[in-house]
Amino acid sequence: MIKLDITKVTPFVGEDIIDVYYGRAIKAQETLVKGTCPGNDFLGWLHMPTTIKPEFLEEIKAVAQTLREECDAVVVAGIGGSYLGAKAVIEALSNSFQWLKNDTKNPVILFAGNNIGEDYLFELTEYLKGKKFGVINISKSGTTTETALAFRLLKKQCEQQRGKEVAKKVIVAITDAKRGAARTCADKEGYKSFIIPDNVGGRFSVLTPVGLLPIAVAGFDIDQLIKGAQDMDRDCMNIGPTNLAAKYAAIRYALYQSGKKIEILANYQPKLHFIAEWWKQLYGESEGKDGKGIYPASVDLTTDLHSMGQWIQEGERTIFETVISVENPEYKLLFPSDDENLDGLNFLAGKRVDEVNKMAELGTQLAHVDGGVPNIRIAIERLDAYHLGQLIYFFEHACGLYCQLLGVNAFNQPGVEAYKKNMFALLGKPGYEKETEAIKAKLQ
Ligand code: PA5
């Protein structure tokens, strides 16, 4: 199981206070399980890992296998919760130089529909020219502009390059059962499709086909990912004193109440960069409402100690830090000795690089605590599918509990609509005539 070390938090908030909030988190746990919390029509993620059927995982793997056989590249079109989970897991499990390897076993996994950069889309379509590529089109609503825009371009290119019949085989839709343009298109074209359950919101959907299909296409073990999540799901059901998700929720809330308004998720493995991006969305979109919520930020360390380190050490004292630590790296690399020792680093000779990294981690943690930054440490044994499954479910469950302590509905995102309304008004989308008039008047 993952380990949660809070010894560097208690100098800032008393254990008695944490215990009070822990008790409340356990009560929140009961409402989650009974389905009586705010947003209770979006609790499908809660037991997703323990209820997902092995036959369903087999079906996902079979579709993934077809894409792997038929494609040199697969583009995953999606944004927010329809993209970040898959991206995070694939990055975490991939070789750091995957994109430079001449790998003929695994298709290149690319992402689109998560921005509207013209250069990005142009360069993507250029790269795909002449390639045997497929597309996984992911959108719960089926109407998200960024995704729809990229999908239209990719669909046309795929059909032109591979013909309509092959395109049908290598385009897969993951969307709502009935609603939205992505569903209409998938049904009309006869694409293989998976349903995003009504009761699972985007940012809680990585353990559904939304995350599982791209991860399986990339060649990673979705059974182990689910297994890790299942074990964590069982652990999170415990209402005794050792529920890790409830503890993390209680500590976050205690720190927030004590004036710590920003949480920085820090990692010491570059492969975890997108886990932090996924986490930021999970917490940011879930808790940032009604004028409340911790601002979730992230740093890649030690890289960012040479950019954000100064701020963290001595800037405004409104932050706390949560470190994700990987106990055992996959590989072993010893630091060599050098006769001349011109760089003065012979004191490290014979040590593993990871030992240096771990001392950097500990040293930084101690320095930040001395500088007034409370520090939570979450350790996973290794960076594999099983432990990522645990970590993902842990963060999801803790988010569901924490938002109840904060008094917000974790599962909606009304604020996301504001920019869309303005963008559609500015672009003159049919049905937005009044808004177009109003926004033009505002801009004069
Ligand atoms: O968490 C969420 O619900 C959002 O971030 C959505 O995932 C995101 O807006 C994409 O929506 P859709 O899947 O409908 O295209």
Coordinates of C-alpha atoms and ligand atoms in Angstrom, one line a residue:
M1 CA 0.0 0.0 0.0
I2 CA 1.1 3.6 -0.5
K3 CA 2.5 5.2 2.6
L4 CA 1.5 8.6 4.0
D5 CA 3.9 10.4 6.2
I6 CA 2.5 13.4 8.1
T7 CA 5.2 14.0 10.6
K8 CA 6.3 17.2 8.9
V9 CA 2.7 18.6 9.1
T10 CA 2.2 18.3 12.8
P11 CA 4.6 21.1 13.7
F12 CA 2.1 23.4 11.9
V13 CA -1.3 22.0 12.8
G14 CA -1.9 20.0 15.9
E15 CA -2.8 16.3 15.8
D16 CA -5.9 17.1 17.9
I17 CA -7.2 19.3 15.1
I18 CA -6.3 16.7 12.4
D19 CA -8.2 14.1 14.5
V20 CA -11.3 16.2 14.5
Y21 CA -11.3 16.6 10.8
Y22 CA -10.4 13.0 10.3
G23 CA -13.6 12.1 12.3
R24 CA -15.5 14.3 9.9
A25 CA -13.8 12.7 6.9
I26 CA -14.9 9.3 8.1
K27 CA -18.5 10.6 8.4
A28 CA -18.1 12.0 4.8
Q29 CA -17.0 8.5 3.9
E30 CA -20.3 7.1 5.1
T31 CA -22.3 9.6 2.9
L32 CA -20.1 8.7 -0.1
V33 CA -20.9 5.1 0.4
K34 CA -24.6 5.6 1.1
G35 CA -24.7 8.0 -1.8
T36 CA -26.2 10.9 0.1
C37 CA -23.5 13.5 -0.4
P38 CA -23.8 16.5 -2.8
G39 CA -23.4 15.4 -6.4
N40 CA -24.5 11.9 -5.5
D41 CA -25.5 11.2 -9.1
F42 CA -21.8 11.2 -10.0
L43 CA -20.6 8.5 -7.7
G44 CA -20.0 5.8 -10.4
W45 CA -16.2 6.0 -9.9
L46 CA -16.5 5.0 -6.3
H47 CA -16.6 1.3 -6.8
M48 CA -15.6 1.2 -10.4
P49 CA -12.3 -0.7 -9.7
T50 CA -14.1 -3.5 -7.7
T51 CA -17.1 -3.8 -10.0
I52 CA -15.5 -3.6 -13.4
K53 CA -16.0 -7.0 -15.1
P54 CA -13.0 -9.0 -16.3
E55 CA -14.9 -9.6 -19.6
F56 CA -15.1 -5.9 -20.1
L57 CA -11.4 -5.5 -19.6
E58 CA -10.9 -8.2 -22.1
E59 CA -13.1 -6.3 -24.6
I60 CA -11.0 -3.2 -24.1
K61 CA -7.8 -5.2 -24.6
A62 CA -9.2 -6.7 -27.8
V63 CA -10.0 -3.3 -29.2
A64 CA -6.6 -2.0 -28.1
Q65 CA -5.0 -5.0 -29.9
T66 CA -6.7 -4.1 -33.2
L67 CA -5.4 -0.6 -32.9
R68 CA -1.9 -1.9 -32.1
E69 CA -2.0 -4.2 -35.1
E70 CA -3.5 -1.7 -37.6
C71 CA -1.7 1.5 -36.6
D72 CA 1.8 3.0 -36.3
A73 CA 0.4 5.9 -34.4
V74 CA -2.8 6.4 -32.4
V75 CA -4.1 9.9 -31.7
V76 CA -6.1 10.3 -28.5
A77 CA -8.5 13.3 -29.0
G78 CA -9.9 14.6 -25.7
I79 CA -9.5 17.4 -23.1
G80 CA -9.6 17.7 -19.3
G81 CA -10.8 14.5 -17.8
S82 CA -11.1 13.0 -21.3
Y83 CA -7.3 13.2 -21.7
L84 CA -5.2 13.8 -18.6
G85 CA -5.6 10.4 -16.9
A86 CA -4.4 8.5 -20.0
K87 CA -1.6 10.9 -20.6
A88 CA -0.5 10.8 -17.0
V89 CA -0.3 7.0 -16.8
I90 CA 1.3 6.5 -20.2
E91 CA 4.0 9.1 -19.5
A92 CA 4.6 7.6 -16.0
L93 CA 5.1 4.1 -17.4
S94 CA 6.9 4.9 -20.7
N95 CA 10.6 5.0 -21.3
S96 CA 11.6 8.7 -21.0
F97 CA 13.0 8.5 -24.6
Q98 CA 10.2 6.5 -26.1
W99 CA 9.7 9.1 -28.8
L100 CA 13.3 8.7 -30.0
K101 CA 13.2 4.9 -30.1
N102 CA 12.6 3.1 -33.3
D103 CA 9.9 1.0 -31.6
T104 CA 7.9 -1.1 -34.1
K105 CA 6.1 -3.1 -31.3
N106 CA 4.1 -0.2 -29.9
P107 CA 2.3 2.5 -31.8
V108 CA 3.2 6.1 -31.0
I109 CA 0.5 7.6 -28.8
L110 CA -0.2 11.2 -29.6
F111 CA -2.7 13.6 -28.0
A112 CA -4.9 16.2 -29.7
G113 CA -8.1 18.1 -28.9
N114 CA -6.6 19.5 -25.7
N115 CA -5.8 22.8 -27.2
I116 CA -6.6 24.9 -30.3
G117 CA -3.1 25.8 -31.3
E118 CA -3.1 26.0 -35.1
D119 CA 0.6 25.2 -35.3
Y120 CA 0.1 22.2 -33.0
L121 CA -2.6 20.8 -35.2
F122 CA -0.8 21.6 -38.4
E123 CA 2.4 19.9 -37.2
L124 CA 0.4 16.9 -36.0
T125 CA -1.4 16.5 -39.4
E126 CA 2.0 16.9 -41.1
Y127 CA 3.5 14.2 -38.9
L128 CA 0.6 11.9 -39.7
K129 CA 0.9 12.3 -43.4
G130 CA 1.6 8.9 -45.0
K131 CA 1.3 7.1 -41.6
K132 CA -1.0 4.3 -40.7
F133 CA -2.8 6.1 -37.9
G134 CA -5.9 5.6 -35.9
V135 CA -8.0 7.9 -33.6
I136 CA -9.6 7.4 -30.2
N137 CA -12.2 10.2 -29.9
I138 CA -13.0 10.8 -26.3
S139 CA -15.7 13.2 -25.1
K140 CA -18.4 12.5 -22.5
S141 CA -20.6 15.4 -23.7
G142 CA -19.6 14.7 -27.3
T143 CA -19.7 18.4 -28.0
T144 CA -16.5 19.9 -26.6
T145 CA -15.1 22.3 -29.2
E146 CA -11.4 21.6 -28.8
T147 CA -11.9 17.8 -29.2
A148 CA -14.6 18.1 -31.9
L149 CA -12.3 20.4 -33.9
A150 CA -9.3 18.1 -33.8
F151 CA -11.5 15.1 -34.5
R152 CA -13.0 16.6 -37.6
L153 CA -9.5 17.2 -39.0
L154 CA -8.2 13.7 -38.0
K155 CA -11.2 11.8 -39.2
K156 CA -11.0 13.4 -42.7
Q157 CA -7.2 12.8 -42.8
C158 CA -7.6 9.2 -41.7
E159 CA -10.3 8.5 -44.2
Q160 CA -8.3 10.1 -47.0
Q161 CA -5.2 8.2 -46.2
R162 CA -6.6 4.8 -45.2
G163 CA -10.0 4.7 -47.0
K164 CA -13.4 4.8 -45.3
E165 CA -13.5 1.0 -44.6
V166 CA -10.1 0.9 -42.7
A167 CA -10.9 4.2 -41.0
K168 CA -14.0 2.5 -39.5
K169 CA -11.8 -0.1 -38.0
V170 CA -9.2 2.3 -36.5
I171 CA -11.5 5.1 -35.2
V172 CA -12.9 4.4 -31.8
A173 CA -15.3 6.6 -29.9
I174 CA -15.6 6.8 -26.1
T175 CA -18.7 8.9 -25.3
D176 CA -22.2 9.1 -23.8
A177 CA -24.6 6.3 -24.5
K178 CA -27.1 8.5 -26.3
R179 CA -26.3 12.2 -26.4
G180 CA -23.8 14.4 -28.3
A181 CA -22.3 14.7 -31.7
A182 CA -19.6 12.1 -31.0
R183 CA -22.3 9.5 -30.3
T184 CA -24.3 10.5 -33.4
C185 CA -21.1 10.3 -35.6
A186 CA -20.0 6.9 -34.1
D187 CA -23.4 5.4 -34.7
K188 CA -23.7 6.8 -38.2
E189 CA -20.2 5.7 -39.2
G190 CA -20.4 2.4 -37.4
Y191 CA -17.3 3.0 -35.2
K192 CA -16.6 0.7 -32.3
S193 CA -17.6 2.7 -29.3
F194 CA -17.4 2.6 -25.5
I195 CA -19.8 4.3 -23.2
I196 CA -18.8 6.7 -20.5
P197 CA -21.3 6.0 -17.7
D198 CA -23.7 8.8 -16.8
N199 CA -22.6 8.7 -13.2
V200 CA -18.8 9.2 -13.8
G201 CA -17.5 12.7 -14.4
G202 CA -14.6 13.3 -16.7
R203 CA -11.9 13.9 -14.0
F204 CA -12.9 10.7 -12.2
S205 CA -12.9 8.6 -15.4
V206 CA -9.4 7.3 -15.9
L207 CA -10.3 3.8 -14.7
T208 CA -13.1 3.6 -17.3
P209 CA -12.4 3.1 -21.1
V210 CA -11.5 6.8 -21.2
G211 CA -8.1 6.0 -19.6
L212 CA -8.0 2.2 -20.0
L213 CA -8.2 2.0 -23.8
P214 CA -5.3 4.4 -24.6
I215 CA -3.2 2.9 -21.8
A216 CA -3.8 -0.6 -23.2
V217 CA -3.0 0.7 -26.8
A218 CA 0.3 2.0 -25.4
G219 CA 1.0 -1.5 -24.3
F220 CA 0.6 -1.2 -20.5
D221 CA -1.1 -3.6 -18.1
I222 CA -4.6 -2.4 -17.4
D223 CA -5.3 -5.5 -15.2
Q224 CA -2.6 -4.4 -12.8
L225 CA -3.8 -0.8 -12.9
I226 CA -7.2 -1.9 -11.9
K227 CA -5.8 -4.4 -9.3
G228 CA -4.0 -1.5 -7.6
A229 CA -7.1 0.6 -7.6
Q230 CA -9.2 -2.3 -6.2
D231 CA -6.8 -2.8 -3.3
M232 CA -6.9 0.9 -2.6
D233 CA -10.7 1.0 -2.9
R234 CA -10.9 -1.7 -0.2
D235 CA -8.5 0.2 2.0
C236 CA -10.5 3.4 1.6
M237 CA -13.7 1.6 2.8
N238 CA -12.2 1.2 6.2
I239 CA -13.7 3.5 8.8
G240 CA -11.1 2.8 11.5
P241 CA -8.2 5.1 12.3
T242 CA -6.0 4.2 9.3
N243 CA -7.9 5.3 6.3
L244 CA -5.2 7.0 4.2
A245 CA -7.6 8.9 2.0
A246 CA -9.5 10.3 5.0
K247 CA -6.2 11.3 6.6
Y248 CA -5.0 13.2 3.5
A249 CA -8.5 14.9 3.2
A250 CA -8.4 15.8 6.9
I251 CA -4.8 17.2 6.7
R252 CA -5.6 19.2 3.6
Y253 CA -8.6 20.7 5.3
A254 CA -6.7 21.5 8.5
L255 CA -4.0 23.2 6.5
Y256 CA -6.5 25.2 4.5
Q257 CA -8.2 26.3 7.6
S258 CA -4.8 27.4 9.0
G259 CA -4.3 29.7 6.0
K260 CA -2.4 27.5 3.6
K261 CA -4.3 28.2 0.4
I262 CA -1.9 26.6 -2.1
E263 CA -0.9 23.0 -2.3
I264 CA 2.2 22.2 -4.3
L265 CA 2.5 18.6 -5.5
A266 CA 6.2 17.8 -5.9
N267 CA 7.8 14.9 -7.6
Y268 CA 11.4 13.8 -7.9
Q269 CA 10.8 11.7 -11.1
P270 CA 10.3 13.5 -14.4
K271 CA 7.9 10.8 -15.5
L272 CA 5.4 12.0 -12.9
H273 CA 4.9 15.4 -14.4
F274 CA 1.6 14.5 -15.9
I275 CA 0.4 12.7 -12.8
A276 CA 0.6 16.2 -11.3
E277 CA -1.3 17.7 -14.2
W278 CA -4.0 15.1 -13.7
W279 CA -4.1 15.7 -10.0
K280 CA -4.4 19.5 -10.5
Q281 CA -7.4 19.0 -12.6
L282 CA -9.0 16.5 -10.2
Y283 CA -8.6 18.8 -7.3
G284 CA -8.9 22.2 -9.0
E285 CA -12.1 21.4 -10.8
S286 CA -13.6 19.6 -7.9
E287 CA -12.9 22.1 -5.1
G288 CA -12.5 25.5 -6.7
K289 CA -16.0 26.8 -6.3
D290 CA -18.2 29.0 -4.1
G291 CA -15.2 31.3 -3.5
K292 CA -13.4 28.4 -1.8
G293 CA -10.7 25.8 -2.4
I294 CA -7.0 25.2 -2.2
Y295 CA -5.2 26.2 -5.4
P296 CA -3.4 23.0 -6.7
A297 CA 0.0 23.7 -8.1
S298 CA 2.9 21.4 -8.9
V299 CA 6.7 21.3 -9.3
D300 CA 9.1 18.8 -10.9
L301 CA 12.1 18.5 -8.6
T302 CA 14.9 18.9 -8.4
T303 CA 14.5 20.7 -11.7
D304 CA 12.2 23.4 -10.3
L305 CA 14.4 24.0 -7.3
H306 CA 16.4 26.1 -9.7
S307 CA 13.3 28.2 -10.6
M308 CA 10.5 28.0 -8.1
G309 CA 12.7 26.8 -5.2
Q310 CA 13.3 30.4 -4.0
W311 CA 9.6 31.1 -3.9
I312 CA 8.8 27.9 -2.0
Q313 CA 11.6 28.5 0.5
E314 CA 11.0 32.2 1.2
G315 CA 7.9 33.5 -0.6
E316 CA 4.5 34.2 1.0
R317 CA 3.8 31.6 3.6
T318 CA 0.5 30.4 2.3
I319 CA 1.6 27.1 0.8
F320 CA 2.1 23.5 1.8
E321 CA 3.8 20.8 -0.1
T322 CA 2.8 17.2 -0.9
V323 CA 5.7 15.0 -2.2
I324 CA 5.1 11.9 -4.2
S325 CA 8.1 9.7 -3.6
V326 CA 9.0 6.6 -5.6
E327 CA 10.8 4.2 -3.2
N328 CA 12.5 2.0 -5.8
P329 CA 13.5 3.0 -9.3
E330 CA 13.2 0.5 -12.1
Y331 CA 16.9 0.5 -13.0
K332 CA 20.2 0.7 -11.2
L333 CA 22.8 3.3 -12.2
L334 CA 26.0 3.7 -10.1
F335 CA 27.9 6.9 -10.0
P336 CA 31.5 6.2 -11.3
S337 CA 34.7 7.1 -9.7
D338 CA 37.2 9.3 -11.5
D339 CA 41.0 9.4 -11.0
E340 CA 41.3 13.1 -11.6
N341 CA 38.2 14.0 -9.6
L342 CA 38.1 17.4 -11.3
D343 CA 34.4 17.9 -10.5
G344 CA 35.1 16.9 -6.8
L345 CA 32.3 14.3 -6.9
N346 CA 34.3 11.3 -5.9
F347 CA 32.5 11.4 -2.5
L348 CA 29.5 10.0 -4.5
A349 CA 31.5 7.3 -6.3
G350 CA 29.8 3.9 -6.0
K351 CA 26.5 5.4 -4.9
R352 CA 23.3 4.9 -6.8
V353 CA 22.0 8.0 -8.5
D354 CA 18.7 7.4 -6.6
E355 CA 20.5 7.8 -3.3
V356 CA 21.6 11.2 -4.4
N357 CA 18.0 11.9 -5.5
K358 CA 16.6 10.7 -2.1
M359 CA 19.0 12.9 -0.2
A360 CA 18.0 15.8 -2.4
E361 CA 14.4 15.0 -1.5
L362 CA 15.0 14.7 2.2
G363 CA 17.2 17.8 2.3
T364 CA 14.6 19.8 0.4
Q365 CA 11.8 18.6 2.7
L366 CA 13.7 19.6 5.8
A367 CA 14.6 23.0 4.3
H368 CA 11.0 23.7 3.3
V369 CA 9.7 22.7 6.7
D370 CA 12.3 25.0 8.3
G371 CA 11.1 27.7 5.9
G372 CA 7.5 27.3 7.1
V373 CA 6.1 25.0 4.5
P374 CA 4.2 22.0 6.0
N375 CA 5.1 18.8 4.1
I376 CA 3.1 15.7 3.4
R377 CA 4.9 12.7 1.9
I378 CA 3.2 10.0 -0.1
A379 CA 5.4 7.1 -1.0
I380 CA 4.8 4.4 -3.6
E381 CA 7.0 1.3 -3.8
R382 CA 7.6 1.5 -7.5
L383 CA 6.4 3.3 -10.6
D384 CA 4.4 0.5 -12.2
A385 CA 0.8 0.0 -13.3
Y386 CA -0.3 -1.5 -9.9
H387 CA 1.1 1.3 -7.8
L388 CA -0.3 4.0 -10.1
G389 CA -3.7 2.3 -9.8
Q390 CA -3.4 2.7 -6.0
L391 CA -2.3 6.3 -6.3
I392 CA -5.1 7.3 -8.7
Y393 CA -7.8 5.8 -6.6
F394 CA -6.3 7.2 -3.4
F395 CA -6.4 10.8 -4.8
E396 CA -9.9 10.3 -6.2
H397 CA -11.3 9.0 -3.0
A398 CA -9.6 11.6 -0.9
C399 CA -11.0 14.3 -3.2
G400 CA -14.5 13.1 -2.7
L401 CA -14.0 13.2 1.1
Y402 CA -12.2 16.5 1.2
C403 CA -14.8 18.4 -0.9
Q404 CA -17.4 17.4 1.7
L405 CA -15.3 18.9 4.5
L406 CA -15.0 22.0 2.4
G407 CA -18.8 22.0 1.8
V408 CA -18.7 22.0 -2.0
N409 CA -20.1 19.6 -4.6
A410 CA -17.0 17.8 -5.9
F411 CA -18.6 16.5 -9.0
N412 CA -19.8 19.5 -11.0
Q413 CA -17.9 22.3 -12.8
P414 CA -20.3 25.1 -13.5
G415 CA -17.4 27.6 -13.8
V416 CA -16.1 25.9 -16.9
E417 CA -19.1 27.2 -19.0
A418 CA -18.2 30.9 -18.7
Y419 CA -15.4 30.9 -21.3
K420 CA -17.3 28.7 -23.6
K421 CA -20.3 31.1 -23.7
N422 CA -18.0 34.0 -24.5
M423 CA -16.0 32.0 -27.2
F424 CA -19.2 30.9 -28.9
A425 CA -20.6 34.4 -28.8
L426 CA -17.4 35.8 -30.3
L427 CA -17.3 33.1 -33.0
G428 CA -21.0 33.8 -33.8
K429 CA -22.2 30.2 -33.1
P430 CA -25.9 29.8 -34.1
G431 CA -28.1 30.1 -31.0
Y432 CA -25.7 32.7 -29.4
E433 CA -27.0 35.8 -31.2
K434 CA -28.0 37.6 -28.0
E435 CA -24.6 36.8 -26.4
T436 CA -22.8 37.9 -29.5
E437 CA -24.5 41.3 -29.4
A438 CA -23.8 41.7 -25.7
I439 CA -20.2 40.8 -26.0
K440 CA -19.6 43.1 -29.0
A441 CA -21.1 46.0 -27.0
K442 CA -18.8 45.2 -24.2
L443 CA -15.7 45.3 -26.4
Q444 CA -16.5 48.6 -28.0
Ligands
PA5_1 O1 -13.8 16.7 -15.5 C1 -14.6 17.1 -16.3 O2 -15.8 16.8 -16.3 C2 -14.1 18.0 -17.5 O3 -12.7 18.3 -17.3 C3 -14.2 17.2 -18.8 O4 -13.6 16.0 -18.7 C4 -13.8 18.1 -20.0 O5 -14.4 19.3 -19.9 C5 -14.0 17.4 -21.3 O6 -15.4 17.2 -21.4 P1 -16.0 16.1 -22.5 O7 -15.5 14.8 -22.1 O8 -17.5 16.3 -22.3 O9 -15.5 16.5 -23.8

